[in-house]
Coordinates of N, CA and C in Angstrom, one line a residue:
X1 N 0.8 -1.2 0.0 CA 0.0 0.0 0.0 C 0.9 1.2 0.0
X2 N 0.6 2.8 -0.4 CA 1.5 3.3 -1.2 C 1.1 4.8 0.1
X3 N 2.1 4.9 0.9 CA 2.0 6.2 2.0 C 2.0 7.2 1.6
X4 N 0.9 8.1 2.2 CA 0.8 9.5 1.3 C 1.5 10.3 2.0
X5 N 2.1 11.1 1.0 CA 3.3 12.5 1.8 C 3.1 13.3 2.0
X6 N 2.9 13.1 3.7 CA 2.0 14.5 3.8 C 3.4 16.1 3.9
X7 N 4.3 15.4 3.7 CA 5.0 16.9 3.9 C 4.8 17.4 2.5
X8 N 4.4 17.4 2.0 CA 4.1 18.1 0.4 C 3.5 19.2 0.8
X9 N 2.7 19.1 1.6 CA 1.8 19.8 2.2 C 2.2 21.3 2.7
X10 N 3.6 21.3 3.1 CA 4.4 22.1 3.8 C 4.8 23.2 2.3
X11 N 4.7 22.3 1.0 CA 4.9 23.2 0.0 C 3.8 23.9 -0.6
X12 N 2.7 23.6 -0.4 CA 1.8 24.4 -0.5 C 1.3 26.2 -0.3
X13 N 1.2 27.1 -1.2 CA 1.2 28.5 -0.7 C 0.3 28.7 -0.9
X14 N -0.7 29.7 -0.5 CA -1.8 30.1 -0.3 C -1.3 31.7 -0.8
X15 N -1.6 32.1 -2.1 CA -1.3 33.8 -2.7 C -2.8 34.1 -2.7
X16 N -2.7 35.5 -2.6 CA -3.7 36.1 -2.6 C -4.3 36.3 -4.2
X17 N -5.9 36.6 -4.3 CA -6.3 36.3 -5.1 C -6.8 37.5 -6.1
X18 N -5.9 37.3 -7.4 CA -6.1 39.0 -8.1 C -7.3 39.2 -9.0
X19 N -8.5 40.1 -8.7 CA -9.5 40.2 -8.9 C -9.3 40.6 -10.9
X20 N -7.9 40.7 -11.1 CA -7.8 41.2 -12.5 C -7.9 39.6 -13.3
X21 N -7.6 38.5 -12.6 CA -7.6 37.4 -13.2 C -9.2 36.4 -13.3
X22 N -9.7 37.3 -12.0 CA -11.4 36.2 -11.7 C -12.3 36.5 -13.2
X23 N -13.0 35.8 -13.8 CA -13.7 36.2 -14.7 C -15.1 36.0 -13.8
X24 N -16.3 36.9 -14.5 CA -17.3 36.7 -14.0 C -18.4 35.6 -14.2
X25 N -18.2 34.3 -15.0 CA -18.7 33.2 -14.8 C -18.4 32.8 -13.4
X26 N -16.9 32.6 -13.7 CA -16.3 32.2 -12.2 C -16.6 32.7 -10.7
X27 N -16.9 33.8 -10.8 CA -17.4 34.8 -9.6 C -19.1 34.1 -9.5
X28 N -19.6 34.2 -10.0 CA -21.1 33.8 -9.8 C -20.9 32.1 -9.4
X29 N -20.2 31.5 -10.4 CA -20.3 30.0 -9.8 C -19.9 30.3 -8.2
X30 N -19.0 30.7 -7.9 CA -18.4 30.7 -6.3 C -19.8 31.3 -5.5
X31 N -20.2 32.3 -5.9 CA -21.4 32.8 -5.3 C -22.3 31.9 -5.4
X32 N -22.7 31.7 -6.1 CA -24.0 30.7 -6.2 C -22.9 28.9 -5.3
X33 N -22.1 28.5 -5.3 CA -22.0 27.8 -4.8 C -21.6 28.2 -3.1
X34 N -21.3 29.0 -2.7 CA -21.1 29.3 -1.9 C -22.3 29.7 -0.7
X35 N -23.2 30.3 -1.4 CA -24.8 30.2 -1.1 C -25.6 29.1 -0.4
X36 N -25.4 28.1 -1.3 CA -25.9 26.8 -1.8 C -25.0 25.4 -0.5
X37 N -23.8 25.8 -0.4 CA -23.3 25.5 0.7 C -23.9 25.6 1.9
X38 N -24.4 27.5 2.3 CA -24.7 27.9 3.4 C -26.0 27.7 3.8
X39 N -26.7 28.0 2.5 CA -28.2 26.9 3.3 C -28.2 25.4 3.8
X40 N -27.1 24.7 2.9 CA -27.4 23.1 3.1 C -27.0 22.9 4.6
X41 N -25.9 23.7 5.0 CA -25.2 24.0 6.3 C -26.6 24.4 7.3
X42 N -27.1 25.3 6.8 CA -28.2 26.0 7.8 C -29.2 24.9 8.2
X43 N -29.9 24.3 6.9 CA -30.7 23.2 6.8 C -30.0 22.1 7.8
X44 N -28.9 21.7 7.8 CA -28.5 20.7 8.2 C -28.3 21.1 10.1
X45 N -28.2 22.1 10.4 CA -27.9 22.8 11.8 C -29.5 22.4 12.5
X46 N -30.3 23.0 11.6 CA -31.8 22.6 11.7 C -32.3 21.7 11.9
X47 N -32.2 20.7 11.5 CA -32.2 19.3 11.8 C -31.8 18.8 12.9
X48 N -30.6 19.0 12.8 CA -29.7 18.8 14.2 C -30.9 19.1 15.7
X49 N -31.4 20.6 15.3 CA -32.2 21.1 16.6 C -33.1 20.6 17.0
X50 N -33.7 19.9 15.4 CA -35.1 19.1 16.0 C -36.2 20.2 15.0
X51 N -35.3 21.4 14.3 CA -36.0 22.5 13.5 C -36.4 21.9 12.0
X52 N -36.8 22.8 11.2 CA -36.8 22.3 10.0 C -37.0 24.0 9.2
X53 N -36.5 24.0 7.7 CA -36.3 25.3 7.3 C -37.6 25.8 6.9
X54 N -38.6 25.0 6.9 CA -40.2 25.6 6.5 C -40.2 26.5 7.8
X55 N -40.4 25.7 8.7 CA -40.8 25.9 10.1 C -40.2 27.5 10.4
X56 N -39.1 27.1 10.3 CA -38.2 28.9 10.3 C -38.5 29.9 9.5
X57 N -39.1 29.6 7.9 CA -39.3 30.4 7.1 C -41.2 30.9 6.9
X58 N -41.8 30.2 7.9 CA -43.0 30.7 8.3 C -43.3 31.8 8.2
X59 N -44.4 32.2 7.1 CA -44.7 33.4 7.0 C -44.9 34.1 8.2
X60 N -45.1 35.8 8.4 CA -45.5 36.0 9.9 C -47.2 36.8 9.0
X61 N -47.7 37.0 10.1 CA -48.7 38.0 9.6 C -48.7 39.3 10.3
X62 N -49.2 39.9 9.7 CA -49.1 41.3 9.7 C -48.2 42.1 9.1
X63 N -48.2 43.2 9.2 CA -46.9 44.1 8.7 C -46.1 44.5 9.4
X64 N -46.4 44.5 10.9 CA -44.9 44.9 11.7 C -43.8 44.2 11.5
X65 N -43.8 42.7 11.4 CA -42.0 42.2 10.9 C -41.7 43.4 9.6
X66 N -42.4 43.0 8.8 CA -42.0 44.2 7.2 C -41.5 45.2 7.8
X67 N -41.8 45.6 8.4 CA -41.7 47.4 9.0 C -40.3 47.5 9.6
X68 N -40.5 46.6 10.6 CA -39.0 46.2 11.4 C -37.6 46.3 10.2
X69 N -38.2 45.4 9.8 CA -36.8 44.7 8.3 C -37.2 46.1 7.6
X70 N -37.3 47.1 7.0 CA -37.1 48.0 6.0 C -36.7 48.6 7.1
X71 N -37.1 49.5 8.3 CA -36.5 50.2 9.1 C -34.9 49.7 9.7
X72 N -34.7 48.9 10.2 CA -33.8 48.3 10.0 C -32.7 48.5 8.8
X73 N -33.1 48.4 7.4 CA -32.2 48.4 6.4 C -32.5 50.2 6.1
X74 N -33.4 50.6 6.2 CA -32.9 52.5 6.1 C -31.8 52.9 7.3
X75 N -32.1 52.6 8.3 CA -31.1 53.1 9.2 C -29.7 52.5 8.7
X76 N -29.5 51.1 8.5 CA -28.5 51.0 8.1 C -27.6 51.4 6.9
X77 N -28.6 51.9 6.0 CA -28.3 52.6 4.3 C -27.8 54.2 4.8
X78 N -28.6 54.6 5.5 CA -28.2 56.2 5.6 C -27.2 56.0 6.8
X79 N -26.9 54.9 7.7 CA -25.5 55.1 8.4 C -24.3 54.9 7.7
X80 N -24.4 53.9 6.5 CA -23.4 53.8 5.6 C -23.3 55.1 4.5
X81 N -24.1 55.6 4.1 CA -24.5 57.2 3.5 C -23.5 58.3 4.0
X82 N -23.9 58.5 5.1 CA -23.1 59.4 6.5 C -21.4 58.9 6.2
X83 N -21.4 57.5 6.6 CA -19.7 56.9 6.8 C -18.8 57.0 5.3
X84 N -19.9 57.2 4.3 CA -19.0 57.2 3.3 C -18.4 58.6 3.0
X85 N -19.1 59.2 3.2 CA -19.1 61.0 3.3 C -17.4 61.3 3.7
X86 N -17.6 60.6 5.0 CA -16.3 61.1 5.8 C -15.1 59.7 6.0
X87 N -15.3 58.5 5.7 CA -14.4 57.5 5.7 C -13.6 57.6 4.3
X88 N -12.2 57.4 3.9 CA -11.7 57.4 3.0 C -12.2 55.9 2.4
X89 N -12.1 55.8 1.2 CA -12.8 54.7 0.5 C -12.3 53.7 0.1
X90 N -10.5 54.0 0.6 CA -9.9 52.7 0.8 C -9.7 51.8 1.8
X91 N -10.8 52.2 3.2 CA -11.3 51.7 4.5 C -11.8 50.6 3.9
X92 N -13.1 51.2 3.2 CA -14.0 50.0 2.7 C -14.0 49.1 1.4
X93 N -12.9 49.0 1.2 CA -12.2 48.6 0.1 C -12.4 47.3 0.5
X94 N -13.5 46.3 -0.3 CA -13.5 44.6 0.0 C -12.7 43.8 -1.3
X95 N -11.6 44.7 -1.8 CA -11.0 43.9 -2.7 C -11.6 43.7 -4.4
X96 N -12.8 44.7 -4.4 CA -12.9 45.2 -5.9 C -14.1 44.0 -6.2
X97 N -14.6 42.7 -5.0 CA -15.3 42.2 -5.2 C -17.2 42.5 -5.5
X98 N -17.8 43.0 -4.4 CA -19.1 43.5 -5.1 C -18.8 44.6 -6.6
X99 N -17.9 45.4 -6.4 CA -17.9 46.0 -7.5 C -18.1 45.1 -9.3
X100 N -17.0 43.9 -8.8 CA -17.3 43.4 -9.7 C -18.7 42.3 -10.3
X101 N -19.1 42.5 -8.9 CA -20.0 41.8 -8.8 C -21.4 42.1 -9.6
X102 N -21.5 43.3 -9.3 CA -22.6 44.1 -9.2 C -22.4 45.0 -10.8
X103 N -21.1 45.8 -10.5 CA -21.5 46.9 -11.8 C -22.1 46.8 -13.3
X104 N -22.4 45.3 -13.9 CA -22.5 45.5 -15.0 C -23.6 44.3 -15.1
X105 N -24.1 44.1 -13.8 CA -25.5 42.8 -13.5 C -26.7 43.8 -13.9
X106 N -27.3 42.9 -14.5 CA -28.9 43.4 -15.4 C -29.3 43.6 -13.5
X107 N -30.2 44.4 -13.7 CA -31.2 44.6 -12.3 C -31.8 43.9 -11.8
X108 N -32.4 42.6 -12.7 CA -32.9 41.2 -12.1 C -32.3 40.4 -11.8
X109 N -30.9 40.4 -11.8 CA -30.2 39.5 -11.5 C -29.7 40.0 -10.4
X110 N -29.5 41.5 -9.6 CA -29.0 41.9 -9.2 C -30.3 41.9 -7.9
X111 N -31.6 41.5 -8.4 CA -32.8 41.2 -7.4 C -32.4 39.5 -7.2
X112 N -31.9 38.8 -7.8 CA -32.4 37.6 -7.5 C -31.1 36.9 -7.0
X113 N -29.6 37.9 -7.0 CA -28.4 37.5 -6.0 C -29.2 38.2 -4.7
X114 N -29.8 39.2 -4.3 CA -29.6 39.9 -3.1 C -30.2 39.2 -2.4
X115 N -31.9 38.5 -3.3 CA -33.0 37.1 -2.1 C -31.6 36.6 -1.9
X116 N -31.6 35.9 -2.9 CA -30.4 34.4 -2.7 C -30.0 34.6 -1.3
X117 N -29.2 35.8 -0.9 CA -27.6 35.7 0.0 C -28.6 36.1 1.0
X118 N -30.0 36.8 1.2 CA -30.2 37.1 2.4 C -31.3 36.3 2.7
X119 N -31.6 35.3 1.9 CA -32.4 33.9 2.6 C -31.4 32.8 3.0
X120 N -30.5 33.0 2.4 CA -29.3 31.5 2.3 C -28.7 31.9 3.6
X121 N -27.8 33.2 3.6 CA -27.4 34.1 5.3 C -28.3 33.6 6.4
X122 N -29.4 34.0 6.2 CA -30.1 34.5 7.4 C -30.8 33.4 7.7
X123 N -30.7 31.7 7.3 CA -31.1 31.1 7.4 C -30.2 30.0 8.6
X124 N -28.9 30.4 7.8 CA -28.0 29.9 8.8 C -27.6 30.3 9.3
X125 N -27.3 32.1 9.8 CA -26.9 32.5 10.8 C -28.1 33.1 11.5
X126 N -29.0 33.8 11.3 CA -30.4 33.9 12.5 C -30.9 32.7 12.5
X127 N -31.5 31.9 11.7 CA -32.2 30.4 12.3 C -31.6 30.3 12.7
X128 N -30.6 29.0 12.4 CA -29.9 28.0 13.1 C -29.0 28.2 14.5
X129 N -27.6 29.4 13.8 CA -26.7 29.7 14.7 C -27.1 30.6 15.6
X130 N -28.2 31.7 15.6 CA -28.6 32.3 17.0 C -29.2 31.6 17.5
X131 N -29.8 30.6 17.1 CA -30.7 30.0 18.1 C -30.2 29.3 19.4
X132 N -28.3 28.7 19.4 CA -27.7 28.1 19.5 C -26.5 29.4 20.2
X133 N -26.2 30.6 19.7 CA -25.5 30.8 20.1 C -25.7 32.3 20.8
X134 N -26.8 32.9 20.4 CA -27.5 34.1 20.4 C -26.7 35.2 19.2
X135 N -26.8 36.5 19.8 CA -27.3 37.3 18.2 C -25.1 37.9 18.7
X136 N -25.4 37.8 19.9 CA -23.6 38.6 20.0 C -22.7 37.5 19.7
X137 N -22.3 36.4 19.9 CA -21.9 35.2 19.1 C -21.7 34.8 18.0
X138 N -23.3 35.2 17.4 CA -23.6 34.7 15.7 C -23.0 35.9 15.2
X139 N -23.0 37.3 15.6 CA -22.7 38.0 15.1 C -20.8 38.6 14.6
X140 N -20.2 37.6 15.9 CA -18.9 38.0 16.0 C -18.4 36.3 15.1
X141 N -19.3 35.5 14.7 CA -18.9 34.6 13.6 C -19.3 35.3 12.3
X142 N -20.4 35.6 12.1 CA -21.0 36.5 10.6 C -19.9 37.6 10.2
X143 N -19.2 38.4 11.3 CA -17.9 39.4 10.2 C -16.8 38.4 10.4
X144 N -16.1 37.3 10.8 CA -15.2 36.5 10.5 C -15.6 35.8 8.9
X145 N -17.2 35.5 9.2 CA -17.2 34.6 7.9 C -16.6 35.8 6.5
X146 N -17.4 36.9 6.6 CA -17.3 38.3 6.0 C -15.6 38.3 5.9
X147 N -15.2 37.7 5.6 CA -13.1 37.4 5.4 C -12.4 38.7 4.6
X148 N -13.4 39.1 3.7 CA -12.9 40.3 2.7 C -13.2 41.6 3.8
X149 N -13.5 41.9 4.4 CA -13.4 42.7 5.6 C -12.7 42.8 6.9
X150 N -12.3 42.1 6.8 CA -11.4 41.5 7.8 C -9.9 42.5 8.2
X151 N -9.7 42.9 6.9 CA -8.5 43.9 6.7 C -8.3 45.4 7.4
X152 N -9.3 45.8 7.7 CA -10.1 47.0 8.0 C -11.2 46.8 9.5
X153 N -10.7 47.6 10.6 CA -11.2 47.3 11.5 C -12.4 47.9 11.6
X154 N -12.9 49.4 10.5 CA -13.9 49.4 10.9 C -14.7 48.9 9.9
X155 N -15.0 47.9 9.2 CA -15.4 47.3 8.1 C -16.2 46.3 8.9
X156 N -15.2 45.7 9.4 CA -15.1 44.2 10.8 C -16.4 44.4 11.7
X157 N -16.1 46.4 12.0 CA -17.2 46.4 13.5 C -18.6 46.8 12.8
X158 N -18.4 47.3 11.4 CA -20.0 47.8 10.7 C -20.4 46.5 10.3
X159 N -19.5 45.1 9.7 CA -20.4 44.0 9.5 C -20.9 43.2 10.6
X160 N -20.7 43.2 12.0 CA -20.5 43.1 13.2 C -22.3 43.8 14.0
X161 N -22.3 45.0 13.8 CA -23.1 45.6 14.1 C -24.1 45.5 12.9
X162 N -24.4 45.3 12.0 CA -25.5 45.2 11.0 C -25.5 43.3 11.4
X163 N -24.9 42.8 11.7 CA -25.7 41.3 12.2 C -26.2 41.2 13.4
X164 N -25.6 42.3 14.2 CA -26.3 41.7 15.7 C -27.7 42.9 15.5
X165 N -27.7 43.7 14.5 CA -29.0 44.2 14.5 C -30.3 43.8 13.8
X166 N -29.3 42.2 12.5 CA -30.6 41.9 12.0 C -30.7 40.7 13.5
X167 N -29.8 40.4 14.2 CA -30.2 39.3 15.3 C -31.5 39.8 16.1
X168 N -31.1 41.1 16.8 CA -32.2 41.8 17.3 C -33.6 41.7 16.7
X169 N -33.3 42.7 15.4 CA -35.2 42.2 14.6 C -35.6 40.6 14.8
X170 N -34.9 40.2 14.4 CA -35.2 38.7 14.2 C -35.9 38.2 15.6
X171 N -35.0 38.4 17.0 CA -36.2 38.1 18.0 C -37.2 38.6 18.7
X172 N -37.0 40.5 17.8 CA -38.0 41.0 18.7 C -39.2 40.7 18.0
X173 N -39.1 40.5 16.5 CA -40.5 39.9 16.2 C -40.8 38.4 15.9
X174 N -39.7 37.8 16.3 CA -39.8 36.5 16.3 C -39.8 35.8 14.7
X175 N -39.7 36.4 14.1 CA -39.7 35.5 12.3 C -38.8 36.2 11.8
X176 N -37.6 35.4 11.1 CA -37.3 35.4 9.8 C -37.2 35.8 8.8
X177 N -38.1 36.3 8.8 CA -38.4 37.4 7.6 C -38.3 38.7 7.7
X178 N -38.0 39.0 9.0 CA -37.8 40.4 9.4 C -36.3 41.0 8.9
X179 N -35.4 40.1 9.6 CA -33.5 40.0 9.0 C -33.9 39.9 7.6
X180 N -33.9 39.1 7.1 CA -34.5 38.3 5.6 C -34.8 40.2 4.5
X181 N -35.7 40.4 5.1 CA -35.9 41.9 4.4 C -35.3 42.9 4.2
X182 N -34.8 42.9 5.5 CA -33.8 44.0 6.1 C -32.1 43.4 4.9
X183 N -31.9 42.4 5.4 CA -30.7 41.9 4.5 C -30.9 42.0 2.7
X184 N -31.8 42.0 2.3 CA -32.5 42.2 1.5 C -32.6 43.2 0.4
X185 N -33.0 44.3 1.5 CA -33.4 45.8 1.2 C -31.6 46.3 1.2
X186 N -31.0 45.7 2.0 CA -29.5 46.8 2.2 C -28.6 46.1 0.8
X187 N -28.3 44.5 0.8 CA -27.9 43.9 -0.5 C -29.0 45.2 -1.5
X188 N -30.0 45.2 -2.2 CA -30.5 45.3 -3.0 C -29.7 46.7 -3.5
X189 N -30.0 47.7 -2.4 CA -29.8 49.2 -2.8 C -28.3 49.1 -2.9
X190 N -27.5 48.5 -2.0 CA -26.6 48.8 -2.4 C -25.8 48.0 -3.4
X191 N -26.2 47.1 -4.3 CA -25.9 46.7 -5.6 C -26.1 47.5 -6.6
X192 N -27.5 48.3 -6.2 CA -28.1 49.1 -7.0 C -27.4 50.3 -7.4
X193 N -26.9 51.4 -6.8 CA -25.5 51.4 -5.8 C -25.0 51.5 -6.9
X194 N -23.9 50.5 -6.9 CA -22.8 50.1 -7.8 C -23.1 50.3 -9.0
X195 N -24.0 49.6 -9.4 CA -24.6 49.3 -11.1 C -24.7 51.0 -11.5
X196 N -25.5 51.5 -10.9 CA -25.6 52.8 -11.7 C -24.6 53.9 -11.3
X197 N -23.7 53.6 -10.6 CA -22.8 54.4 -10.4 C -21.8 54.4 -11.3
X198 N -21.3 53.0 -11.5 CA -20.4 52.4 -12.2 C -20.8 53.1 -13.8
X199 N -22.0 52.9 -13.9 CA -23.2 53.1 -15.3 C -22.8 54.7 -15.8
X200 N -22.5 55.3 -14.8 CA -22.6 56.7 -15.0 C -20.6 57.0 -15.1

């Protein structure tokens, strides 16, 4: 039988990755697989609890969740509004990734990445992981996961603070759909954002 070498391993480098080289098929597969990962993960956390992802994605009735989640994502649009004003813009520099994400996506596509990441997100980190770890925990794993910000300390504490605020909606009205809209509404505008800025 033939022993595997693991010191090869030691030759292994890890370079950083040049966004002049990513093509955008390739960017969307990683998104879309990346996504796709994070629900089956959420889904599968779910289970574990004894939950299930219907159960969590239970419509609510009425309109105060809605209200929550949009108020939620204005305050957070016009706090990032304000910080851009006066932060230099190589703070928030995530490495040229939404830019390229975003600037030249038709509008509908640019609606149907923002559901994607903020049902697939908020599935596994408000379902599953606050349920398990609460919203200051889930929230100090959600800007680690956020790796492209990581560089930048206040990048780190605004994705930090916009998760423990969708944690908050999420229990003060008890559903899902509250984070879910709010993550939603902030992805959306600010793709929106990009595209026509970029456009102009």
């Amino acid at each position: 039988m033939k022993k595997y070498d693991f010191k090869k391993w030691k030759q292994v480098k890890f370079q950083k990755v040049d966004m002049s080289n990513l093509d955008d098929r390739t960017l969307l597969l990683n998104v879309y697989l990346t996504q796709a990962l994070t629900l089956l993960l959420g889904v599968v956390l779910l289970w574990i609890q004894g939950r299930t992802v219907w159960g969590v994605l239970a419509l609510p009735s009425g309109w105060t969740p809605w209200l929550w989640g949009a108020g939620l994502a204005v305050v957070v649009l016009v706090a990032d509004g304000v910080l851009s004003r006066f932060v230099p813009e190589d703070v928030t520099d995530d490495g040229g990734i939404n830019d390229m994400l975003f600037r030249t996506r038709p509008v509908w596509h640019i609606i149907l990445l923002s559901f994607l990441v903020s049902v697939c997100e908020e599935v596994l980190f408000r379902g599953a992981v606050q349920h398990w770890m609460g919203p200051y925990w889930t929230s100090i794993l959600f800007a680690v996961v956020h790796v492209r910000y990581l560089k930048h300390w206040l990048m780190t504490g605004i994705v930090f603070s916009i998760s423990y605020g969708l944690g908050y909606v999420a229990v003060r009205t008890g559903t899902l759909w509250t984070p879910i809209a709010a993550h939603f509404i902030i992805d959306l505008v600010m793709g929106l954002i990009i595209r026509y800025r970029r456009a102009e």
